[in-house]
Amino acid sequence: MPIKRLTSGFLDFKEKSYEAKKDFFLKLAERQQPRIMMVACSDSRVDPAILTNTEPGEVFVVRNVANLVPPCHQDDAQHGTSAALEFAVTALEVEHIIVFGHRGCGGIKSLLTADPNLGAQNAFIHNWMNIADEAKRRTLIIARSQPLEVQLKILEQEAIKTSLANLLSFPWIRERVDSNNLRLHGWHYDLYDGNMYVYVPENDRYEPLTLELASRLQDS
Ligand SMILES: [Zn+2]
């Protein structure tokens, strides 16, 4: 009974969390002031709030297929991710944007294989995933002779780098990054080993998140 799971889950939350921290939630009802935005995947296994142990109000999240950021295009199409970015950056004035990818991403897999999990009707997915075309090209140069699993992991990580570059195509992001009012991060969560891998631009590689890396990131 999937809906029963949610209705009883909500009632449990209301009784144990909301009522216990009512002042906190009433204050939140007045306004949100998150300092961090995440662009995460819609995948049910990688909920950013759960994986980072954060509370309501702390992280402004947009989730889409394969946690992609499109380049800045001002046209008549409906750009949901761009709208969320615009609100987070220009209205909420978040200080960090994290592009948050993960191992075993179905959207990324569809770029390298005919994914049986995708239905025949995938025109929207196909068009959306074109954002990662350049990342796919780079991956096939780096890892053409590698097994598919390795290629997929590299492509997931390269696609995060593409999204970080695309973030800079939005003028209101670029100017805040240039003036040090906004920082961009790329994270890749590995469901197999339970580690978070953080993109370190100076080394152009992903490093496992440890206390040491966390303090280095804090200081930089
Ligand atoms: Zn995914």
Coordinates of C-alpha atoms and ligand atoms in Angstrom, one line a residue:
M1 CA 0.0 0.0 0.0
P2 CA 2.3 2.8 -1.2
I3 CA 0.0 5.7 -0.3
K4 CA -0.7 4.3 3.2
R5 CA 3.0 4.3 3.7
L6 CA 3.0 8.1 3.1
T7 CA -0.2 9.0 4.9
S8 CA 1.0 7.2 8.1
G9 CA 4.5 8.6 7.6
F10 CA 3.0 12.1 7.5
L11 CA 0.9 11.6 10.6
D12 CA 3.9 10.2 12.4
F13 CA 6.0 13.2 11.3
K14 CA 3.3 15.6 12.5
E15 CA 3.0 14.0 15.9
K16 CA 6.7 13.4 16.6
S17 CA 8.5 16.2 14.7
Y18 CA 6.1 19.0 14.0
E19 CA 4.5 19.1 17.4
A20 CA 7.8 18.6 19.2
K21 CA 9.4 21.5 17.4
K22 CA 6.4 23.7 16.8
D23 CA 8.2 27.0 17.3
F24 CA 10.8 26.0 14.8
F25 CA 8.2 25.1 12.2
L26 CA 6.1 28.3 12.9
K27 CA 9.2 30.4 12.4
L28 CA 9.8 28.6 9.1
A29 CA 6.3 29.3 8.0
E30 CA 7.1 33.0 8.0
R31 CA 10.0 32.7 5.7
Q32 CA 12.8 30.6 4.2
Q33 CA 16.4 31.6 4.3
P34 CA 18.4 28.7 2.9
R35 CA 22.1 29.5 2.2
I36 CA 22.6 26.5 -0.1
M37 CA 20.9 25.4 -3.3
M38 CA 21.2 21.9 -4.7
V39 CA 20.5 20.6 -8.2
A40 CA 19.9 16.9 -7.6
C41 CA 18.6 13.9 -9.5
S42 CA 14.9 12.9 -9.3
D43 CA 16.1 9.3 -8.4
S44 CA 14.3 8.0 -5.3
R45 CA 17.5 6.8 -3.8
V46 CA 19.3 10.1 -3.5
D47 CA 17.2 12.5 -1.4
P48 CA 19.6 15.4 -0.7
A49 CA 18.0 16.3 2.7
I50 CA 18.4 12.7 3.9
L51 CA 21.9 12.2 2.6
T52 CA 23.1 15.5 4.2
N53 CA 21.2 15.2 7.4
T54 CA 19.6 18.7 6.9
E55 CA 16.5 20.2 8.4
P56 CA 13.6 21.9 6.5
G57 CA 14.6 25.4 5.5
E58 CA 18.3 24.7 5.1
V59 CA 18.6 23.6 1.4
F60 CA 16.7 24.9 -1.6
V61 CA 16.5 22.0 -4.0
V62 CA 15.6 21.5 -7.6
R63 CA 15.5 17.9 -8.8
N64 CA 15.4 16.8 -12.4
V65 CA 16.5 13.9 -14.5
A66 CA 20.3 13.4 -14.0
N67 CA 20.7 16.6 -12.0
L68 CA 21.5 18.6 -15.1
V69 CA 21.8 22.4 -15.5
P70 CA 21.0 23.6 -19.0
P71 CA 22.8 26.5 -20.5
C72 CA 21.2 29.9 -20.1
H73 CA 18.6 30.2 -22.9
Q74 CA 16.2 33.1 -22.8
D75 CA 13.3 32.0 -25.1
D76 CA 9.7 31.1 -24.8
A77 CA 10.2 27.5 -23.6
Q78 CA 9.4 26.6 -20.0
H79 CA 12.7 26.3 -18.2
G80 CA 12.0 24.9 -14.7
T81 CA 15.5 24.3 -13.5
S82 CA 16.6 27.8 -14.7
A83 CA 13.6 29.4 -12.9
A84 CA 14.5 27.6 -9.7
L85 CA 18.1 28.8 -10.1
E86 CA 17.0 32.4 -10.8
F87 CA 14.8 32.4 -7.6
A88 CA 17.5 30.8 -5.4
V89 CA 20.3 33.1 -6.6
T90 CA 18.5 36.5 -7.2
A91 CA 15.8 36.4 -4.5
L92 CA 17.0 34.0 -1.8
E93 CA 20.7 35.0 -2.5
V94 CA 22.1 31.5 -1.7
E95 CA 25.8 31.4 -1.1
H96 CA 26.5 28.0 -2.6
I97 CA 25.1 25.9 -5.4
I98 CA 25.9 22.1 -5.3
V99 CA 25.3 20.0 -8.4
F100 CA 24.6 16.6 -6.8
G101 CA 25.0 13.5 -8.9
H102 CA 25.1 9.8 -8.1
R103 CA 26.3 6.4 -9.2
G104 CA 23.8 4.3 -11.1
C105 CA 22.0 7.3 -12.7
G106 CA 19.3 6.0 -15.2
G107 CA 19.3 9.3 -17.1
I108 CA 23.1 9.1 -17.6
K109 CA 22.8 5.5 -18.5
S110 CA 20.4 6.3 -21.3
L111 CA 23.2 8.2 -23.0
L112 CA 25.4 5.1 -23.4
T113 CA 22.9 2.3 -23.6
A114 CA 19.4 1.5 -24.6
D115 CA 18.2 1.6 -21.0
P116 CA 15.3 -1.0 -20.5
N117 CA 14.0 1.2 -17.7
L118 CA 13.1 3.9 -20.2
G119 CA 9.8 3.5 -22.0
A120 CA 9.4 3.8 -25.7
Q121 CA 8.1 7.3 -25.2
N122 CA 11.2 9.2 -24.1
A123 CA 11.2 12.3 -26.3
F124 CA 11.5 14.6 -23.4
I125 CA 14.3 12.6 -21.7
H126 CA 16.2 12.3 -25.0
N127 CA 16.1 16.1 -25.6
W128 CA 16.9 16.9 -22.0
M129 CA 19.9 14.6 -21.9
N130 CA 21.4 16.4 -24.9
I131 CA 22.7 18.8 -22.2
A132 CA 25.3 16.1 -21.4
D133 CA 26.4 15.6 -25.0
E134 CA 29.7 17.3 -24.5
A135 CA 30.3 15.3 -21.3
K136 CA 29.6 12.1 -23.2
R137 CA 32.1 13.1 -25.9
R138 CA 34.8 13.7 -23.2
T139 CA 34.0 10.4 -21.5
L140 CA 34.4 8.4 -24.7
I141 CA 37.8 10.0 -25.3
I142 CA 38.9 9.3 -21.7
A143 CA 37.4 5.8 -21.3
R144 CA 36.5 4.3 -24.7
S145 CA 38.1 1.0 -23.9
Q146 CA 36.8 0.8 -20.3
P147 CA 33.9 -1.4 -19.2
L148 CA 30.5 0.2 -19.3
E149 CA 30.3 0.6 -15.5
V150 CA 33.5 2.7 -15.5
Q151 CA 32.3 4.7 -18.5
L152 CA 29.0 5.4 -16.7
K153 CA 30.7 6.6 -13.5
I154 CA 33.0 8.9 -15.5
L155 CA 30.1 10.2 -17.5
E156 CA 28.1 11.0 -14.4
Q157 CA 31.1 12.9 -13.1
E158 CA 31.8 14.7 -16.4
A159 CA 28.1 15.7 -16.6
I160 CA 28.4 17.4 -13.2
K161 CA 31.3 19.4 -14.6
T162 CA 29.3 20.4 -17.7
S163 CA 26.5 21.5 -15.3
L164 CA 29.0 23.6 -13.3
A165 CA 30.2 25.2 -16.5
N166 CA 26.6 25.8 -17.6
L167 CA 25.8 27.5 -14.3
L168 CA 28.4 30.2 -15.3
S169 CA 26.4 30.9 -18.5
F170 CA 23.7 32.6 -16.3
P171 CA 24.9 36.3 -16.0
W172 CA 23.5 36.7 -12.4
I173 CA 25.5 33.5 -11.3
R174 CA 28.7 34.5 -13.1
E175 CA 28.8 38.0 -11.5
R176 CA 28.2 36.6 -8.0
V177 CA 30.9 33.9 -8.5
D178 CA 33.3 36.5 -9.8
S179 CA 32.7 38.7 -6.8
N180 CA 33.0 35.7 -4.4
N181 CA 29.4 36.0 -3.2
L182 CA 28.5 32.6 -4.6
R183 CA 30.4 29.3 -4.8
L184 CA 29.8 26.3 -7.0
H185 CA 30.4 22.7 -6.0
G186 CA 30.1 19.3 -7.7
W187 CA 29.3 16.3 -5.6
H188 CA 28.9 12.6 -6.7
Y189 CA 27.4 10.1 -4.3
D190 CA 28.4 6.5 -4.6
L191 CA 25.6 4.2 -3.6
Y192 CA 27.9 1.2 -3.7
D193 CA 30.5 2.4 -1.2
G194 CA 28.4 5.0 0.6
N195 CA 30.9 7.8 0.0
M196 CA 30.5 11.3 -1.3
Y197 CA 33.0 12.3 -3.9
V198 CA 33.7 16.1 -4.2
Y199 CA 35.0 17.7 -7.3
V200 CA 38.3 19.5 -6.6
P201 CA 38.8 21.9 -9.5
E202 CA 42.5 22.5 -8.6
N203 CA 43.2 18.8 -9.2
D204 CA 40.5 18.3 -11.8
R205 CA 39.3 15.2 -9.9
Y206 CA 36.8 13.9 -7.5
E207 CA 38.0 13.2 -3.9
P208 CA 36.2 11.3 -1.2
L209 CA 34.6 13.5 1.4
T210 CA 36.5 13.1 4.6
L211 CA 36.9 15.3 7.7
E212 CA 40.2 16.5 6.2
L213 CA 38.7 17.4 2.8
A214 CA 35.7 19.0 4.6
S215 CA 38.0 21.3 6.6
R216 CA 40.1 22.1 3.4
L217 CA 36.8 23.1 1.6
Q218 CA 35.8 25.2 4.6
D219 CA 39.1 27.1 4.6
S220 CA 39.3 27.7 0.9
Ligands
ZN1 ZN 20.1 10.0 -11.4

